[in-house]
Amino acid sequence: MSTAELYLCIFGMFVVSYIPRALPFVVLGNRPMPKFFERWLTYVPTSVFGALIFSSVFLDSNGVNFGLDNISMLASVPVLIVAAIKKSLPYSIITGLAAYGMLQYLMG
Amino acid sequence: MNRFINIGMLKAAWPICFGYIPLGLACGILAQKVGVSPVELAVMSIMVFAGSGQFIALAMIGSGSGIISIVLTIMIVNLRHIFYGTMLNKYIAERGMLYKLLFAQEIVDETSAVNMTMFQREDEEWTTDQAIAQSYTSHMAWITATVMGDILGEAVYIDTALVSYALVAMFIGLWSFHFKNSWLVLAGVGSGVLALVLSPWLTNMLNVVVATLVVSTLAAAVTGEEEKE
């Protein structure tokens, strides 16, 4: 890819990435929303982050992996526990990194 | 310290920056490998700003894919960002269009998850100024780290699996803060399971988009029925 082509590619990626980012603000604006939409919105964050987390924890290059060799899956158990008890982001991250690193080392 | 840059904002931004620095370095190392220069990568990190999107784009550039297929893939990968503007809109609805258009450029999984959690907190105030400052701070960390990675290249060793997990752990923490009733837990887990079920057919994060749409609509319909009774 030449430099010009690369910049064209980056510009293309910018356009297609920016549209879904800005569209909701432009379309929804500052008007009252229907009741169903409001209720739908309360479930969007938990759903989208649930889907993202499950995808990064359970999916590897071969597909879904519930096996005991799945380090992300094993490390997520202490993270969930610490997150639930401590309600703290720093503790969750440190627990996750420590658990992941330890499991990586143990499973060589 | 001002209304943008203050202790509260930095406290919210640091976990993202902490995750972005090693991940950005890894992204920069990949860029150097596929022949994208630091300046080119800086432009990409400023304009596109997408963790997984940029990894995929760089891998595609490296394998000689065409511009159209790269742009279309990135469009699909970043489609999920539409949910973030939708859920954050009510918190910034009072702000002017310029703010909204600048805020929109900074919408990624991490900045949105943190802003959403902070806006919903009752014990601490979170202003729209802090929200945009947090997003730009995180973006700055991403730009810096990716460019540094591209300059240093193989001189630094990054365990990508381990460092990506820092952000996963952050998401698990933020996600659990949303678990205020059993419907919210059920929707979150249900959407996660559905995303896995759909994953063989829907690639490039489309499984996340479809699972979110299906589960949040179902949850809203079911809980709406309950309210009527």
Coordinates of C-alpha atoms in Angstrom, one line a residue:
Chain A
M1 CA 0.0 0.0 0.0
S2 CA 1.5 3.4 -1.0
T3 CA 1.5 6.3 1.4
A4 CA -1.3 8.0 -0.5
E5 CA -3.4 4.8 -0.4
L6 CA -2.7 4.4 3.3
Y7 CA -4.0 7.9 4.1
L8 CA -7.1 7.3 1.9
C9 CA -7.7 4.1 3.8
I10 CA -7.3 5.9 7.2
F11 CA -9.7 8.6 6.0
G12 CA -12.2 5.9 5.0
M13 CA -11.9 4.2 8.4
F14 CA -12.4 7.6 10.1
V15 CA -15.7 8.2 8.2
V16 CA -17.2 4.8 8.8
S17 CA -16.1 4.9 12.5
Y18 CA -17.3 8.5 13.2
I19 CA -20.8 8.0 11.8
P20 CA -22.0 5.4 14.4
R21 CA -20.2 7.5 17.1
A22 CA -22.0 10.7 16.3
L23 CA -25.3 9.5 14.9
P24 CA -27.1 8.9 18.3
F25 CA -26.3 12.5 19.5
V26 CA -27.5 14.0 16.2
V27 CA -30.7 11.9 16.0
L28 CA -31.8 11.8 19.6
G29 CA -30.9 15.4 20.5
N30 CA -32.5 16.8 23.6
R31 CA -36.1 15.7 23.3
P32 CA -38.1 13.4 25.6
M33 CA -37.9 9.7 24.7
P34 CA -40.7 7.1 24.6
K35 CA -41.1 5.0 27.8
F36 CA -40.1 1.8 26.0
F37 CA -37.0 3.3 24.7
E38 CA -36.0 4.5 28.2
R39 CA -36.5 1.0 29.6
W40 CA -34.6 -0.5 26.7
L41 CA -31.7 1.9 27.5
T42 CA -31.4 0.6 31.0
Y43 CA -30.5 -2.8 29.6
V44 CA -28.1 -1.7 26.9
P45 CA -25.0 -1.1 29.0
T46 CA -25.2 -4.5 30.8
S47 CA -26.0 -6.3 27.5
V48 CA -23.2 -4.7 25.5
F49 CA -20.5 -5.1 28.1
G50 CA -21.7 -8.7 28.8
A51 CA -21.4 -9.5 25.2
L52 CA -18.0 -7.9 24.9
I53 CA -16.6 -9.5 28.1
F54 CA -17.9 -13.0 27.2
S55 CA -16.4 -12.6 23.7
S56 CA -13.0 -11.7 25.0
V57 CA -13.0 -14.2 27.9
F58 CA -14.3 -17.3 26.2
L59 CA -13.4 -16.9 22.5
D60 CA -10.0 -17.8 21.2
S61 CA -8.8 -18.4 17.6
N62 CA -10.5 -21.8 17.6
G63 CA -13.8 -20.6 18.8
V64 CA -15.6 -20.9 22.2
N65 CA -13.3 -22.4 24.8
F66 CA -14.7 -23.5 28.2
G67 CA -11.7 -25.7 28.9
L68 CA -9.4 -25.4 31.9
D69 CA -6.6 -24.3 29.6
N70 CA -8.5 -21.0 29.1
I71 CA -6.5 -18.6 31.3
S72 CA -8.8 -15.6 30.7
M73 CA -11.7 -17.7 32.0
L74 CA -9.9 -18.9 35.1
A75 CA -8.5 -15.4 35.9
S76 CA -12.0 -13.9 35.6
V77 CA -13.3 -15.8 38.6
P78 CA -11.2 -13.9 41.2
V79 CA -11.8 -10.7 39.3
L80 CA -15.6 -11.1 39.6
I81 CA -15.3 -11.9 43.3
V82 CA -13.0 -9.0 44.1
A83 CA -15.2 -6.6 42.0
A84 CA -18.3 -7.8 43.8
I85 CA -16.8 -7.4 47.3
K86 CA -14.5 -4.4 46.9
K87 CA -16.6 -2.5 44.3
S88 CA -13.3 -1.1 43.2
L89 CA -11.8 -0.9 39.7
P90 CA -8.1 -0.7 40.7
Y91 CA -8.5 -3.9 42.8
S92 CA -10.3 -5.7 40.0
I93 CA -7.5 -4.8 37.5
I94 CA -4.6 -5.8 39.9
T95 CA -6.4 -9.0 40.8
G96 CA -6.9 -9.8 37.1
L97 CA -3.3 -9.2 36.1
A98 CA -1.9 -11.1 39.1
A99 CA -4.2 -14.1 38.5
Y100 CA -3.5 -14.1 34.7
G101 CA 0.2 -13.8 35.2
M102 CA 0.3 -16.5 37.8
L103 CA -1.8 -18.9 35.7
Q104 CA 0.4 -18.2 32.7
Y105 CA 3.4 -19.1 34.7
L106 CA 1.9 -22.2 36.2
M107 CA 0.6 -23.5 32.9
G108 CA 3.9 -22.7 31.2
Chain B
M1 CA -6.8 22.0 38.3
N2 CA -9.8 23.2 36.5
R3 CA -13.3 22.0 35.5
F4 CA -11.7 19.6 32.9
I5 CA -8.5 18.4 34.5
N6 CA -9.0 17.5 38.2
I7 CA -8.4 14.7 40.6
G8 CA -11.8 13.1 40.0
M9 CA -11.2 13.0 36.2
L10 CA -7.7 11.6 36.6
K11 CA -9.0 9.0 39.0
A12 CA -11.4 7.8 36.4
A13 CA -9.0 8.0 33.5
W14 CA -6.0 6.2 34.9
P15 CA -7.2 2.6 34.7
I16 CA -7.8 3.1 30.9
C17 CA -4.4 4.7 30.4
F18 CA -2.8 1.9 32.4
G19 CA -4.4 -0.6 30.0
Y20 CA -3.8 1.5 26.9
I21 CA 0.0 2.0 27.3
P22 CA 1.0 -1.6 26.9
L23 CA -1.8 -2.4 24.5
G24 CA -0.9 0.7 22.4
L25 CA 2.8 -0.3 22.4
A26 CA 1.8 -3.7 21.1
C27 CA -0.3 -2.0 18.4
G28 CA 2.7 0.2 17.5
I29 CA 5.0 -2.8 17.3
L30 CA 2.5 -4.5 14.9
A31 CA 2.4 -1.3 12.8
Q32 CA 6.2 -1.2 12.4
K33 CA 6.1 -4.8 11.4
V34 CA 3.6 -4.2 8.6
G35 CA 5.5 -1.0 7.4
V36 CA 3.2 1.7 8.8
S37 CA 5.4 4.7 9.9
P38 CA 5.0 6.4 13.3
V39 CA 3.6 9.5 11.6
E40 CA 1.0 7.4 9.7
L41 CA 0.1 5.5 12.8
A42 CA -0.3 8.8 14.7
V43 CA -2.8 10.0 12.1
M44 CA -4.6 6.6 12.3
S45 CA -4.7 6.7 16.1
I46 CA -6.0 10.2 16.2
M47 CA -8.7 9.8 13.5
V48 CA -9.8 6.2 13.9
F49 CA -9.1 5.6 17.7
A50 CA -10.2 2.0 18.0
G51 CA -8.2 -0.7 19.9
S52 CA -9.4 -3.9 18.2
G53 CA -10.2 -2.0 15.0
Q54 CA -6.7 -0.8 14.6
F55 CA -5.2 -4.2 15.3
I56 CA -7.4 -5.7 12.6
A57 CA -6.7 -2.9 10.1
L58 CA -2.9 -3.2 10.6
A59 CA -3.1 -7.0 10.2
M60 CA -5.1 -6.5 7.0
I61 CA -2.7 -3.9 5.7
G62 CA 0.1 -6.3 6.4
S63 CA -1.6 -9.1 4.5
G64 CA -2.2 -6.9 1.4
S65 CA -5.9 -6.4 1.7
G66 CA -7.6 -3.8 -0.5
I67 CA -8.7 -0.4 0.9
I68 CA -12.4 -1.1 0.4
S69 CA -12.3 -4.4 2.3
I70 CA -10.4 -2.8 5.2
V71 CA -12.8 0.1 5.4
L72 CA -15.8 -2.2 5.3
T73 CA -14.3 -4.5 8.0
I74 CA -13.6 -1.5 10.3
M75 CA -17.1 -0.2 9.7
I76 CA -18.5 -3.5 11.0
V77 CA -16.0 -3.8 13.9
N78 CA -16.9 -0.3 15.1
L79 CA -20.6 -0.5 14.5
R80 CA -21.2 -1.3 18.2
H81 CA -20.1 2.2 19.2
I82 CA -23.6 3.3 18.2
F83 CA -24.8 1.9 21.5
Y84 CA -22.5 4.1 23.5
G85 CA -23.8 7.4 22.0
T86 CA -27.3 6.1 22.5
M87 CA -26.8 5.4 26.2
L88 CA -24.7 8.4 27.0
N89 CA -26.9 10.9 25.1
K90 CA -29.2 11.8 28.0
Y91 CA -26.3 12.7 30.2
I92 CA -24.9 15.2 27.6
A93 CA -28.2 16.2 26.0
E94 CA -27.9 19.8 27.5
R95 CA -24.6 20.4 25.8
G96 CA -24.2 22.2 22.4
M97 CA -23.6 20.4 19.1
L98 CA -19.8 21.2 19.1
Y99 CA -19.4 19.4 22.4
K100 CA -21.3 16.5 21.1
L101 CA -19.4 16.2 17.9
L102 CA -16.1 16.4 19.7
F103 CA -17.3 13.9 22.4
A104 CA -18.4 11.5 19.7
Q105 CA -14.8 11.1 18.3
E106 CA -13.7 9.8 21.7
I107 CA -16.3 7.1 22.0
V108 CA -14.7 3.7 22.4
D109 CA -15.6 0.7 24.7
E110 CA -13.3 1.9 27.5
T111 CA -14.1 5.6 27.7
S112 CA -17.8 4.9 27.4
A113 CA -17.9 2.2 30.0
V114 CA -16.1 4.5 32.5
N115 CA -18.3 7.5 31.6
M116 CA -21.5 5.5 31.9
T117 CA -20.5 4.1 35.3
M118 CA -19.4 7.6 36.5
F119 CA -22.6 9.3 35.3
Q120 CA -24.7 6.7 37.1
R121 CA -22.8 7.0 40.4
E122 CA -24.9 8.6 43.1
D123 CA -22.1 9.2 45.6
E124 CA -19.9 11.3 43.3
E125 CA -20.5 14.0 40.9
W126 CA -19.4 13.5 37.3
T127 CA -19.7 16.5 35.0
T128 CA -19.8 16.5 31.2
D129 CA -16.5 18.4 31.3
Q130 CA -14.9 15.6 33.2
A131 CA -16.4 13.1 30.8
I132 CA -14.9 14.7 27.7
A133 CA -11.6 15.4 29.5
Q134 CA -11.4 11.7 30.6
S135 CA -12.0 10.6 27.0
Y136 CA -9.4 12.9 25.5
T137 CA -6.9 11.9 28.2
S138 CA -7.4 8.3 27.4
H139 CA -7.2 9.0 23.7
M140 CA -3.9 10.9 24.3
A141 CA -2.5 7.8 26.1
W142 CA -3.5 5.6 23.2
I143 CA -1.9 7.9 20.6
T144 CA 1.3 8.3 22.6
A145 CA 1.6 4.5 23.3
T146 CA 0.9 3.5 19.7
V147 CA 3.5 5.9 18.3
M148 CA 6.1 4.9 20.9
G149 CA 5.5 1.2 20.0
D150 CA 6.0 2.0 16.3
I151 CA 9.3 3.8 17.1
L152 CA 10.7 1.2 19.5
G153 CA 9.4 -1.8 17.6
E154 CA 10.9 -5.1 18.6
A155 CA 13.1 -3.4 21.1
V156 CA 10.3 -3.8 23.7
Y157 CA 8.7 -7.1 24.5
I158 CA 5.0 -7.0 25.2
D159 CA 3.0 -10.0 26.4
T160 CA -0.1 -9.0 24.4
A161 CA -2.3 -11.7 26.0
L162 CA -1.5 -10.5 29.5
V163 CA -1.8 -6.7 28.8
S164 CA -5.1 -7.1 27.0
Y165 CA -6.4 -8.9 30.0
A166 CA -5.9 -5.7 32.1
L167 CA -8.7 -4.1 30.1
V168 CA -10.9 -7.2 30.3
A169 CA -10.5 -7.1 34.1
M170 CA -11.4 -3.4 34.0
F171 CA -14.6 -4.2 32.0
I172 CA -15.6 -7.0 34.4
G173 CA -15.3 -4.5 37.3
L174 CA -17.3 -1.8 35.5
W175 CA -19.8 -4.4 34.3
S176 CA -20.4 -5.7 37.9
F177 CA -21.2 -2.2 39.1
H178 CA -24.3 -2.3 36.8
F179 CA -25.7 -5.3 38.6
K180 CA -28.2 -3.4 40.6
N181 CA -31.1 -6.0 40.2
S182 CA -31.5 -9.5 39.0
W183 CA -32.9 -8.4 35.6
L184 CA -29.7 -6.5 34.9
V185 CA -27.5 -9.5 35.8
L186 CA -29.7 -11.8 33.7
A187 CA -29.6 -9.5 30.7
G188 CA -25.8 -9.2 31.0
V189 CA -25.1 -12.9 31.2
G190 CA -27.8 -13.7 28.6
S191 CA -26.2 -11.3 26.2
G192 CA -22.8 -12.8 26.8
V193 CA -24.0 -16.3 26.2
L194 CA -25.9 -15.2 23.0
A195 CA -22.8 -13.5 21.8
L196 CA -20.9 -16.8 22.1
V197 CA -23.6 -18.7 20.4
L198 CA -23.6 -16.3 17.5
S199 CA -19.8 -16.1 17.2
P200 CA -19.3 -18.8 14.6
W201 CA -21.6 -16.9 12.2
L202 CA -21.2 -13.3 13.1
T203 CA -17.6 -12.2 13.2
N204 CA -15.9 -8.8 13.6
M205 CA -17.9 -8.0 16.7
L206 CA -21.2 -8.3 14.9
N207 CA -22.1 -10.9 17.5
V208 CA -21.9 -8.2 20.2
V209 CA -24.2 -5.9 18.2
V210 CA -26.9 -8.5 17.6
A211 CA -26.7 -10.0 21.1
T212 CA -27.1 -6.5 22.6
L213 CA -30.0 -5.6 20.4
V214 CA -31.9 -8.9 21.0
V215 CA -31.3 -9.1 24.8
S216 CA -31.9 -5.5 25.7
T217 CA -35.1 -5.5 23.7
L218 CA -36.3 -8.7 25.2
A219 CA -35.5 -7.5 28.7
A220 CA -37.3 -4.2 28.1
A221 CA -40.4 -6.1 26.8
V222 CA -40.5 -8.6 29.7
T223 CA -39.9 -6.0 32.5
G224 CA -42.5 -3.7 30.8
E225 CA -45.1 -6.5 31.0
E226 CA -44.3 -6.9 34.7
E227 CA -44.8 -3.3 35.4
K228 CA -48.3 -3.4 33.9
E229 CA -49.5 -6.3 36.0

